[in-house]
Amino acid sequence: MRHLLDTRTLDRADALRILDVAEDMAGTQRREVKKLPTLRGKTVVNLFFEDSTRTRISFEAAAKRLSADVINFSAKGSSVSKGESLQDTAQTLQAMAADAVVIRHGASGAPRTLATSGWISAGVLNAGDGTHEHPTQALLDAYTIRKRRFGDASRGRDLSGVRVTIVGDILHSRVARSNVWLLHTLGAKVALVAPPTLVPQDVSGWPVQVGYDLDEAVADGPDALMMLRIQAERMNAAYFPTEREYSRHWGLTPERFAALPESTMVMHPGPMNRGLEICAQAADSPRSTVLDQVTNGVSVRMAALYLLLAGERPAPADDPATNDATTPNQKEDAR
Ligand code: ASP
């Protein structure tokens, strides 16, 4: 894998490979010494043009646990706010010999531009671009669903037959888009539920069922109910009358949560608007996967960085997929 730009073009084999390597990475994260020497000497740049908390620190933790050097570059307070172009920023990173660039950008397509422009030779990981895609979020969501559903028997499995319903602000959500493509590739059945104003105009080419009634979707008892954040910062018009109205019709309220089958897991990519799209009872219940998603995010991002930077055929000693990294040397290295 050279770059990770989207899930729309990610094939099943590569997706399963990332999820399976993430299983190995998760195994290493349960040890006392969490750090692996795998990416020692590599430099990962976190290039964030949009605010982020969990994604940035998750990529940072993932890179550091693989012993890479991490440079955090946030657009605020940098020369980007003085008008420097993406090209100039990229060329600066190239001159600093970055091996991987993790980019979050407000413009859909910016990561692809970076990857295909010839400005840099680094591998590019999309950490969210506009309303387009957020591939590592979808991968960590798929990982979380697979783990909850199949437990220790997860490895090598896809999500055939698993029913996932994604609810809310689909229009502005790169999380929804990345999930639609990835979950479909992995064999899941995906349904979208949203107010008509928050469904993208042309979803006819998407492999999903679209509905507008959350009570019906709840009664249908999907395996996973994924609530999305209302992305107020991307809204330039009134898409629903009031927050109260939104919550009444499209929120996971205590009543709807009570009506949901025990077996349905409740997901949210964060940050949550408690009381708007999700009630506290649901967010904090054992059926919520919210914190698992955060934990799994580190393992999935470790897997993505590893597959991008350690190459297709890493030396056996560096390969966590074939080596549990507990050899004395590596243990020593890891301290
Ligand atoms: N954190 C996710 C994203 O960056 C979801 C959200 O912001 O609502 O897209």
mmCIF file of C-alpha atoms and ligand atoms in Angstrom:
data_model
loop_
_atom_site.group_PDB
_atom_site.id
_atom_site.type_symbol
_atom_site.label_atom_id
_atom_site.label_comp_id
_atom_site.label_asym_id
_atom_site.label_seq_id
_atom_site.Cartn_x
_atom_site.Cartn_y
_atom_site.Cartn_z
ATOM 1 C CA MET A 1 0.000 0.000 0.000
ATOM 2 C CA ARG A 2 1.454 3.347 -1.016
ATOM 3 C CA HIS A 3 -1.206 5.732 0.358
ATOM 4 C CA LEU A 4 -4.506 5.498 2.243
ATOM 5 C CA LEU A 5 -6.757 8.098 0.659
ATOM 6 C CA ASP A 6 -10.258 6.655 0.772
ATOM 7 C CA THR A 7 -12.271 3.497 1.305
ATOM 8 C CA ARG A 8 -14.142 3.768 -1.958
ATOM 9 C CA THR A 9 -11.157 2.361 -3.835
ATOM 10 C CA LEU A 10 -9.889 0.122 -1.016
ATOM 11 C CA ASP A 11 -10.413 -3.505 -1.991
ATOM 12 C CA ARG A 12 -11.591 -6.259 0.326
ATOM 13 C CA ALA A 13 -8.188 -7.918 0.606
ATOM 14 C CA ASP A 14 -6.428 -4.692 1.629
ATOM 15 C CA ALA A 15 -9.212 -3.771 4.046
ATOM 16 C CA LEU A 16 -9.047 -7.189 5.738
ATOM 17 C CA ARG A 17 -5.277 -6.960 5.817
ATOM 18 C CA ILE A 18 -5.433 -3.658 7.708
ATOM 19 C CA LEU A 19 -7.999 -5.078 10.145
ATOM 20 C CA ASP A 20 -5.958 -8.222 10.731
ATOM 21 C CA VAL A 21 -2.688 -6.352 11.246
ATOM 22 C CA ALA A 22 -4.645 -4.100 13.643
ATOM 23 C CA GLU A 23 -5.482 -7.265 15.619
ATOM 24 C CA ASP A 24 -1.760 -7.935 15.953
ATOM 25 C CA MET A 25 -1.149 -4.353 16.958
ATOM 26 C CA ALA A 26 -3.923 -4.520 19.567
ATOM 27 C CA GLY A 27 -2.207 -7.607 20.999
ATOM 28 C CA THR A 28 0.983 -5.615 21.472
ATOM 29 C CA GLN A 29 -0.969 -2.820 23.168
ATOM 30 C CA ARG A 30 -2.071 -5.120 25.976
ATOM 31 C CA ARG A 31 1.544 -5.688 27.007
ATOM 32 C CA GLU A 32 3.360 -3.833 29.701
ATOM 33 C CA VAL A 33 5.761 -2.361 27.135
ATOM 34 C CA LYS A 34 3.599 -1.030 24.329
ATOM 35 C CA LYS A 35 6.310 0.344 22.100
ATOM 36 C CA LEU A 36 7.593 -1.569 19.060
ATOM 37 C CA PRO A 37 10.793 -0.654 17.206
ATOM 38 C CA THR A 38 9.201 -1.195 13.786
ATOM 39 C CA LEU A 39 9.303 2.372 12.414
ATOM 40 C CA ARG A 40 12.438 3.561 14.156
ATOM 41 C CA GLY A 41 14.149 6.212 12.023
ATOM 42 C CA LYS A 42 10.961 7.088 10.107
ATOM 43 C CA THR A 43 9.345 10.502 10.344
ATOM 44 C CA VAL A 44 5.578 10.943 10.413
ATOM 45 C CA VAL A 45 4.160 14.443 9.991
ATOM 46 C CA ASN A 46 0.685 15.227 11.283
ATOM 47 C CA LEU A 47 -0.483 18.028 8.994
ATOM 48 C CA PHE A 48 -3.771 19.346 10.358
ATOM 49 C CA PHE A 49 -5.527 22.207 8.584
ATOM 50 C CA GLU A 50 -8.775 21.550 10.509
ATOM 51 C CA ASP A 51 -9.295 21.149 14.240
ATOM 52 C CA SER A 52 -9.066 17.685 15.638
ATOM 53 C CA THR A 53 -8.563 16.139 19.025
ATOM 54 C CA ARG A 54 -8.934 12.403 18.918
ATOM 55 C CA THR A 55 -7.729 11.758 15.377
ATOM 56 C CA ARG A 56 -4.542 13.753 15.795
ATOM 57 C CA ILE A 57 -3.591 12.277 19.143
ATOM 58 C CA SER A 58 -4.566 8.827 17.931
ATOM 59 C CA PHE A 59 -2.208 9.098 14.925
ATOM 60 C CA GLU A 60 0.455 10.535 17.201
ATOM 61 C CA ALA A 61 0.119 7.676 19.696
ATOM 62 C CA ALA A 62 0.110 5.131 16.848
ATOM 63 C CA ALA A 63 3.281 6.537 15.270
ATOM 64 C CA LYS A 64 5.076 6.835 18.609
ATOM 65 C CA ARG A 65 4.183 3.288 19.634
ATOM 66 C CA LEU A 66 5.895 2.163 16.447
ATOM 67 C CA SER A 67 8.939 4.292 17.416
ATOM 68 C CA ALA A 68 8.581 6.780 14.542
ATOM 69 C CA ASP A 69 9.503 10.427 15.076
ATOM 70 C CA VAL A 70 6.397 12.597 14.998
ATOM 71 C CA ILE A 71 6.149 16.217 13.920
ATOM 72 C CA ASN A 72 2.852 17.951 14.601
ATOM 73 C CA PHE A 73 2.091 20.721 12.175
ATOM 74 C CA SER A 74 -1.153 22.550 12.762
ATOM 75 C CA ALA A 75 -2.253 25.184 10.310
ATOM 76 C CA LYS A 76 -3.264 27.629 13.017
ATOM 77 C CA GLY A 77 -0.271 29.733 13.992
ATOM 78 C CA SER A 78 1.790 28.365 11.115
ATOM 79 C CA SER A 79 2.771 30.014 7.863
ATOM 80 C CA VAL A 80 -0.355 28.424 6.346
ATOM 81 C CA SER A 81 -2.368 31.092 8.157
ATOM 82 C CA LYS A 82 -0.050 33.592 6.459
ATOM 83 C CA GLY A 83 -1.215 32.307 3.096
ATOM 84 C CA GLU A 84 1.298 29.597 2.288
ATOM 85 C CA SER A 85 -0.069 27.189 -0.302
ATOM 86 C CA LEU A 86 -0.439 23.438 0.127
ATOM 87 C CA GLN A 87 2.347 23.065 -2.433
ATOM 88 C CA ASP A 88 4.796 25.192 -0.420
ATOM 89 C CA THR A 89 3.887 23.401 2.794
ATOM 90 C CA ALA A 90 4.328 20.036 1.069
ATOM 91 C CA GLN A 91 7.695 20.989 -0.341
ATOM 92 C CA THR A 92 8.852 22.066 3.108
ATOM 93 C CA LEU A 93 7.881 18.653 4.450
ATOM 94 C CA GLN A 94 9.697 16.999 1.574
ATOM 95 C CA ALA A 95 12.824 18.984 2.429
ATOM 96 C CA MET A 96 12.479 17.664 6.003
ATOM 97 C CA ALA A 97 12.397 14.112 4.622
ATOM 98 C CA ALA A 98 8.967 13.123 5.934
ATOM 99 C CA ASP A 99 8.237 9.435 5.310
ATOM 100 C CA ALA A 100 4.497 9.741 5.895
ATOM 101 C CA VAL A 101 2.129 12.681 5.979
ATOM 102 C CA VAL A 102 -1.135 12.383 7.860
ATOM 103 C CA ILE A 103 -3.312 15.155 6.481
ATOM 104 C CA ARG A 104 -6.619 16.621 7.601
ATOM 105 C CA HIS A 105 -7.944 19.361 5.357
ATOM 106 C CA GLY A 106 -11.182 21.269 4.888
ATOM 107 C CA ALA A 107 -11.119 20.721 1.141
ATOM 108 C CA SER A 108 -12.354 17.397 -0.214
ATOM 109 C CA GLY A 109 -9.583 15.898 -2.343
ATOM 110 C CA ALA A 110 -6.608 17.668 -0.698
ATOM 111 C CA PRO A 111 -4.949 14.359 0.364
ATOM 112 C CA ARG A 112 -5.206 12.991 -3.176
ATOM 113 C CA THR A 113 -3.689 16.186 -4.543
ATOM 114 C CA LEU A 114 -0.815 15.796 -2.114
ATOM 115 C CA ALA A 115 -0.341 12.124 -3.024
ATOM 116 C CA THR A 116 -0.442 12.595 -6.779
ATOM 117 C CA SER A 117 1.139 16.023 -7.208
ATOM 118 C CA GLY A 118 4.738 14.867 -7.185
ATOM 119 C CA TRP A 119 5.504 17.485 -4.493
ATOM 120 C CA ILE A 120 6.394 14.820 -1.947
ATOM 121 C CA SER A 121 7.553 11.231 -1.951
ATOM 122 C CA ALA A 122 5.991 10.428 1.445
ATOM 123 C CA GLY A 123 3.055 8.089 1.895
ATOM 124 C CA VAL A 124 -0.149 10.061 2.444
ATOM 125 C CA LEU A 125 -2.848 9.115 4.959
ATOM 126 C CA ASN A 126 -6.146 10.914 4.764
ATOM 127 C CA ALA A 127 -7.255 11.912 8.281
ATOM 128 C CA GLY A 128 -10.468 13.552 7.013
ATOM 129 C CA ASP A 129 -10.946 15.787 3.972
ATOM 130 C CA GLY A 130 -13.930 18.108 3.885
ATOM 131 C CA THR A 131 -17.120 16.115 3.489
ATOM 132 C CA HIS A 132 -15.374 13.497 1.365
ATOM 133 C CA GLU A 133 -13.773 10.668 3.375
ATOM 134 C CA HIS A 134 -12.203 9.667 6.678
ATOM 135 C CA PRO A 135 -10.866 6.186 5.907
ATOM 136 C CA THR A 136 -9.176 5.337 9.210
ATOM 137 C CA GLN A 137 -12.398 6.196 11.061
ATOM 138 C CA ALA A 138 -14.336 3.711 8.920
ATOM 139 C CA LEU A 139 -11.621 1.090 9.398
ATOM 140 C CA LEU A 140 -11.719 1.508 13.176
ATOM 141 C CA ASP A 141 -15.514 1.324 13.055
ATOM 142 C CA ALA A 142 -15.394 -1.894 11.017
ATOM 143 C CA TYR A 143 -12.781 -3.272 13.408
ATOM 144 C CA THR A 144 -14.999 -2.395 16.387
ATOM 145 C CA ILE A 145 -18.079 -4.004 14.834
ATOM 146 C CA ARG A 146 -16.127 -7.151 13.946
ATOM 147 C CA LYS A 147 -14.611 -7.406 17.413
ATOM 148 C CA ARG A 148 -17.929 -6.944 19.243
ATOM 149 C CA ARG A 149 -19.624 -9.368 16.935
ATOM 150 C CA PHE A 150 -17.051 -12.125 16.549
ATOM 151 C CA GLY A 151 -14.642 -11.565 19.476
ATOM 152 C CA ASP A 152 -11.538 -13.731 19.311
ATOM 153 C CA ALA A 153 -12.789 -15.308 16.085
ATOM 154 C CA SER A 154 -12.568 -11.978 14.231
ATOM 155 C CA ARG A 155 -9.364 -12.473 12.297
ATOM 156 C CA GLY A 156 -9.834 -12.988 8.569
ATOM 157 C CA ARG A 157 -13.612 -12.427 8.737
ATOM 158 C CA ASP A 158 -15.555 -9.862 6.794
ATOM 159 C CA LEU A 159 -18.904 -8.392 7.880
ATOM 160 C CA SER A 160 -21.182 -10.446 5.634
ATOM 161 C CA GLY A 161 -24.766 -10.256 6.814
ATOM 162 C CA VAL A 162 -24.077 -7.647 9.517
ATOM 163 C CA ARG A 163 -26.682 -4.869 9.454
ATOM 164 C CA VAL A 164 -25.496 -1.331 10.153
ATOM 165 C CA THR A 165 -27.748 1.727 10.280
ATOM 166 C CA ILE A 166 -26.096 5.149 10.050
ATOM 167 C CA VAL A 167 -28.192 7.998 11.427
ATOM 168 C CA GLY A 168 -28.125 11.768 11.150
ATOM 169 C CA ASP A 169 -26.106 14.354 9.277
ATOM 170 C CA ILE A 170 -25.127 12.192 6.306
ATOM 171 C CA LEU A 171 -24.828 15.225 4.027
ATOM 172 C CA HIS A 172 -21.806 16.708 5.786
ATOM 173 C CA SER A 173 -20.299 13.465 7.042
ATOM 174 C CA ARG A 174 -17.068 12.057 5.673
ATOM 175 C CA VAL A 175 -17.435 9.345 8.332
ATOM 176 C CA ALA A 176 -20.701 8.213 6.736
ATOM 177 C CA ARG A 177 -19.211 8.146 3.251
ATOM 178 C CA SER A 178 -16.142 6.173 4.264
ATOM 179 C CA ASN A 179 -18.316 3.755 6.222
ATOM 180 C CA VAL A 180 -20.769 3.229 3.376
ATOM 181 C CA TRP A 181 -18.017 2.110 0.990
ATOM 182 C CA LEU A 182 -15.999 0.079 3.447
ATOM 183 C CA LEU A 183 -18.930 -1.694 5.092
ATOM 184 C CA HIS A 184 -20.329 -2.560 1.676
ATOM 185 C CA THR A 185 -16.948 -3.912 0.519
ATOM 186 C CA LEU A 186 -16.864 -6.052 3.661
ATOM 187 C CA GLY A 187 -20.323 -7.496 2.943
ATOM 188 C CA ALA A 188 -22.405 -5.580 5.506
ATOM 189 C CA LYS A 189 -25.891 -4.296 4.730
ATOM 190 C CA VAL A 190 -25.971 -0.542 5.233
ATOM 191 C CA ALA A 191 -29.027 1.645 5.833
ATOM 192 C CA LEU A 192 -29.078 5.424 6.182
ATOM 193 C CA VAL A 193 -31.681 7.254 8.250
ATOM 194 C CA ALA A 194 -31.832 11.044 8.208
ATOM 195 C CA PRO A 195 -34.067 14.029 7.633
ATOM 196 C CA PRO A 196 -34.502 14.453 3.855
ATOM 197 C CA THR A 197 -32.546 17.732 4.041
ATOM 198 C CA LEU A 198 -29.484 15.940 5.397
ATOM 199 C CA VAL A 199 -29.351 13.180 2.771
ATOM 200 C CA PRO A 200 -26.989 14.018 -0.125
ATOM 201 C CA GLN A 201 -28.813 14.776 -3.343
ATOM 202 C CA ASP A 202 -27.540 11.856 -5.327
ATOM 203 C CA VAL A 203 -27.273 8.750 -3.241
ATOM 204 C CA SER A 204 -28.653 6.586 -6.049
ATOM 205 C CA GLY A 205 -25.167 5.201 -6.746
ATOM 206 C CA TRP A 206 -24.534 4.347 -3.097
ATOM 207 C CA PRO A 207 -24.947 0.722 -1.995
ATOM 208 C CA VAL A 208 -27.429 1.629 0.768
ATOM 209 C CA GLN A 209 -31.082 1.738 1.691
ATOM 210 C CA VAL A 210 -32.324 5.182 2.619
ATOM 211 C CA GLY A 211 -35.070 5.741 5.210
ATOM 212 C CA TYR A 212 -36.449 8.694 7.087
ATOM 213 C CA ASP A 213 -38.015 7.114 10.152
ATOM 214 C CA LEU A 214 -35.729 6.423 13.090
ATOM 215 C CA ASP A 215 -38.433 4.596 15.088
ATOM 216 C CA GLU A 216 -38.804 2.087 12.246
ATOM 217 C CA ALA A 217 -35.046 1.680 12.061
ATOM 218 C CA VAL A 218 -34.863 1.085 15.817
ATOM 219 C CA ALA A 219 -37.674 -1.477 15.700
ATOM 220 C CA ASP A 220 -35.806 -3.209 12.900
ATOM 221 C CA GLY A 221 -33.010 -3.961 15.391
ATOM 222 C CA PRO A 222 -29.805 -3.519 13.387
ATOM 223 C CA ASP A 223 -26.559 -5.038 14.684
ATOM 224 C CA ALA A 224 -25.039 -1.574 14.917
ATOM 225 C CA LEU A 225 -26.647 1.850 15.137
ATOM 226 C CA MET A 226 -24.130 4.552 14.252
ATOM 227 C CA MET A 227 -25.154 8.039 15.363
ATOM 228 C CA LEU A 228 -23.441 10.943 13.592
ATOM 229 C CA ARG A 229 -22.625 14.362 14.937
ATOM 230 C CA ILE A 230 -24.609 17.325 13.665
ATOM 231 C CA GLN A 231 -21.827 19.214 11.869
ATOM 232 C CA ALA A 232 -22.993 22.732 12.632
ATOM 233 C CA GLU A 233 -19.670 24.180 11.420
ATOM 234 C CA ARG A 234 -20.390 22.931 7.892
ATOM 235 C CA MET A 235 -23.991 24.137 7.789
ATOM 236 C CA ASN A 236 -24.639 27.339 5.946
ATOM 237 C CA ALA A 237 -28.422 27.056 6.093
ATOM 238 C CA ALA A 238 -31.157 25.759 8.394
ATOM 239 C CA TYR A 239 -31.445 22.042 7.712
ATOM 240 C CA PHE A 240 -33.942 21.434 10.518
ATOM 241 C CA PRO A 241 -36.240 23.764 12.500
ATOM 242 C CA THR A 242 -34.657 23.585 15.973
ATOM 243 C CA GLU A 243 -32.299 21.344 17.901
ATOM 244 C CA ARG A 244 -35.254 20.159 19.947
ATOM 245 C CA GLU A 245 -37.090 19.103 16.804
ATOM 246 C CA TYR A 246 -34.010 17.320 15.518
ATOM 247 C CA SER A 247 -33.578 15.432 18.731
ATOM 248 C CA ARG A 248 -37.271 14.462 18.837
ATOM 249 C CA HIS A 249 -37.219 12.968 15.341
ATOM 250 C CA TRP A 250 -33.637 11.901 14.719
ATOM 251 C CA GLY A 251 -31.952 11.666 18.087
ATOM 252 C CA LEU A 252 -31.263 8.483 20.012
ATOM 253 C CA THR A 253 -33.459 9.507 22.949
ATOM 254 C CA PRO A 254 -33.838 7.472 26.171
ATOM 255 C CA GLU A 255 -37.148 6.102 24.812
ATOM 256 C CA ARG A 256 -35.610 4.942 21.541
ATOM 257 C CA PHE A 257 -32.612 3.542 23.357
ATOM 258 C CA ALA A 258 -34.986 1.522 25.569
ATOM 259 C CA ALA A 259 -36.743 0.209 22.458
ATOM 260 C CA LEU A 260 -33.500 -0.948 20.852
ATOM 261 C CA PRO A 261 -32.749 -4.689 21.087
ATOM 262 C CA GLU A 262 -30.142 -5.601 23.735
ATOM 263 C CA SER A 263 -27.895 -6.952 20.999
ATOM 264 C CA THR A 264 -27.620 -3.662 19.072
ATOM 265 C CA MET A 265 -24.327 -1.841 19.617
ATOM 266 C CA VAL A 266 -24.465 1.965 19.700
ATOM 267 C CA MET A 267 -21.648 3.755 17.889
ATOM 268 C CA HIS A 268 -20.569 7.385 17.537
ATOM 269 C CA PRO A 269 -17.334 8.670 15.974
ATOM 270 C CA GLY A 270 -17.080 11.586 18.411
ATOM 271 C CA PRO A 271 -17.163 14.317 19.351
ATOM 272 C CA MET A 272 -20.691 13.743 20.649
ATOM 273 C CA ASN A 273 -23.372 16.362 21.089
ATOM 274 C CA ARG A 274 -24.977 14.767 24.125
ATOM 275 C CA GLY A 275 -28.681 15.441 24.289
ATOM 276 C CA LEU A 276 -28.847 16.313 20.598
ATOM 277 C CA GLU A 277 -28.078 13.245 18.474
ATOM 278 C CA ILE A 278 -27.424 10.868 21.385
ATOM 279 C CA CYS A 279 -28.646 10.723 24.986
ATOM 280 C CA ALA A 280 -26.247 10.169 27.869
ATOM 281 C CA GLN A 281 -27.869 6.822 28.785
ATOM 282 C CA ALA A 282 -26.990 5.430 25.359
ATOM 283 C CA ALA A 283 -23.544 7.041 25.169
ATOM 284 C CA ASP A 284 -22.508 5.706 28.572
ATOM 285 C CA SER A 285 -24.147 2.288 28.431
ATOM 286 C CA PRO A 286 -22.241 -0.996 28.057
ATOM 287 C CA ARG A 287 -23.777 -1.286 24.593
ATOM 288 C CA SER A 288 -21.987 1.896 23.536
ATOM 289 C CA THR A 289 -18.745 1.282 21.643
ATOM 290 C CA VAL A 290 -17.611 4.914 21.813
ATOM 291 C CA LEU A 291 -14.525 4.306 23.954
ATOM 292 C CA ASP A 292 -13.721 1.018 22.193
ATOM 293 C CA GLN A 293 -13.698 3.018 18.967
ATOM 294 C CA VAL A 294 -11.088 5.351 20.442
ATOM 295 C CA THR A 295 -8.932 2.473 21.698
ATOM 296 C CA ASN A 296 -9.246 0.555 18.441
ATOM 297 C CA GLY A 297 -8.368 3.694 16.504
ATOM 298 C CA VAL A 298 -4.799 3.528 17.764
ATOM 299 C CA SER A 299 -4.375 -0.118 16.679
ATOM 300 C CA VAL A 300 -5.930 0.542 13.269
ATOM 301 C CA ARG A 301 -3.707 3.592 12.683
ATOM 302 C CA MET A 302 -0.656 1.620 13.792
ATOM 303 C CA ALA A 303 -1.619 -0.985 11.183
ATOM 304 C CA ALA A 304 -2.077 1.645 8.463
ATOM 305 C CA LEU A 305 1.243 3.349 9.232
ATOM 306 C CA TYR A 306 2.980 0.008 9.399
ATOM 307 C CA LEU A 307 1.590 -1.174 6.059
ATOM 308 C CA LEU A 308 2.479 2.122 4.415
ATOM 309 C CA LEU A 309 5.929 2.552 5.867
ATOM 310 C CA ALA A 310 7.295 -0.887 6.574
ATOM 311 C CA GLY A 311 6.579 -1.958 3.013
ATOM 312 C CA GLU A 312 4.864 -4.995 1.607
ATOM 313 C CA ARG A 313 7.632 -7.397 2.557
ATOM 314 C CA PRO A 314 9.191 -6.257 5.796
ATOM 315 C CA ALA A 315 12.143 -8.084 7.267
ATOM 316 C CA PRO A 316 10.745 -10.911 9.393
ATOM 317 C CA ALA A 317 12.142 -9.482 12.616
ATOM 318 C CA ASP A 318 10.193 -6.301 12.072
ATOM 319 C CA ASP A 319 6.965 -7.912 11.089
ATOM 320 C CA PRO A 320 4.379 -7.949 13.881
ATOM 321 C CA ALA A 321 2.125 -10.034 11.658
ATOM 322 C CA THR A 322 4.531 -12.963 11.786
ATOM 323 C CA ASN A 323 6.468 -12.121 14.898
ATOM 324 C CA ASP A 324 4.978 -11.285 18.235
ATOM 325 C CA ALA A 325 7.762 -8.773 18.820
ATOM 326 C CA THR A 326 8.731 -10.247 22.129
ATOM 327 C CA THR A 327 12.189 -11.370 21.096
ATOM 328 C CA PRO A 328 14.757 -10.250 23.671
ATOM 329 C CA ASN A 329 16.323 -7.738 21.288
ATOM 330 C CA GLN A 330 13.063 -6.127 20.458
ATOM 331 C CA LYS A 331 12.072 -6.039 24.090
ATOM 332 C CA GLU A 332 15.321 -4.328 24.841
ATOM 333 C CA ASP A 333 14.795 -1.917 21.947
ATOM 334 C CA ALA A 334 11.330 -1.129 23.084
ATOM 335 C CA ARG A 335 12.305 0.189 26.477
HETATM 336 N N1 ASP B 1 -14.376 13.302 14.109
HETATM 337 C C1 ASP B 1 -15.101 12.971 12.908
HETATM 338 C C2 ASP B 1 -14.607 13.777 11.718
HETATM 339 O O1 ASP B 1 -13.600 14.434 11.823
HETATM 340 C C3 ASP B 1 -16.566 13.081 13.086
HETATM 341 C C4 ASP B 1 -17.069 14.442 13.437
HETATM 342 O O2 ASP B 1 -16.320 15.405 13.506
HETATM 343 O O3 ASP B 1 -18.287 14.541 13.603
HETATM 344 O O4 ASP B 1 -15.222 13.736 10.673
#
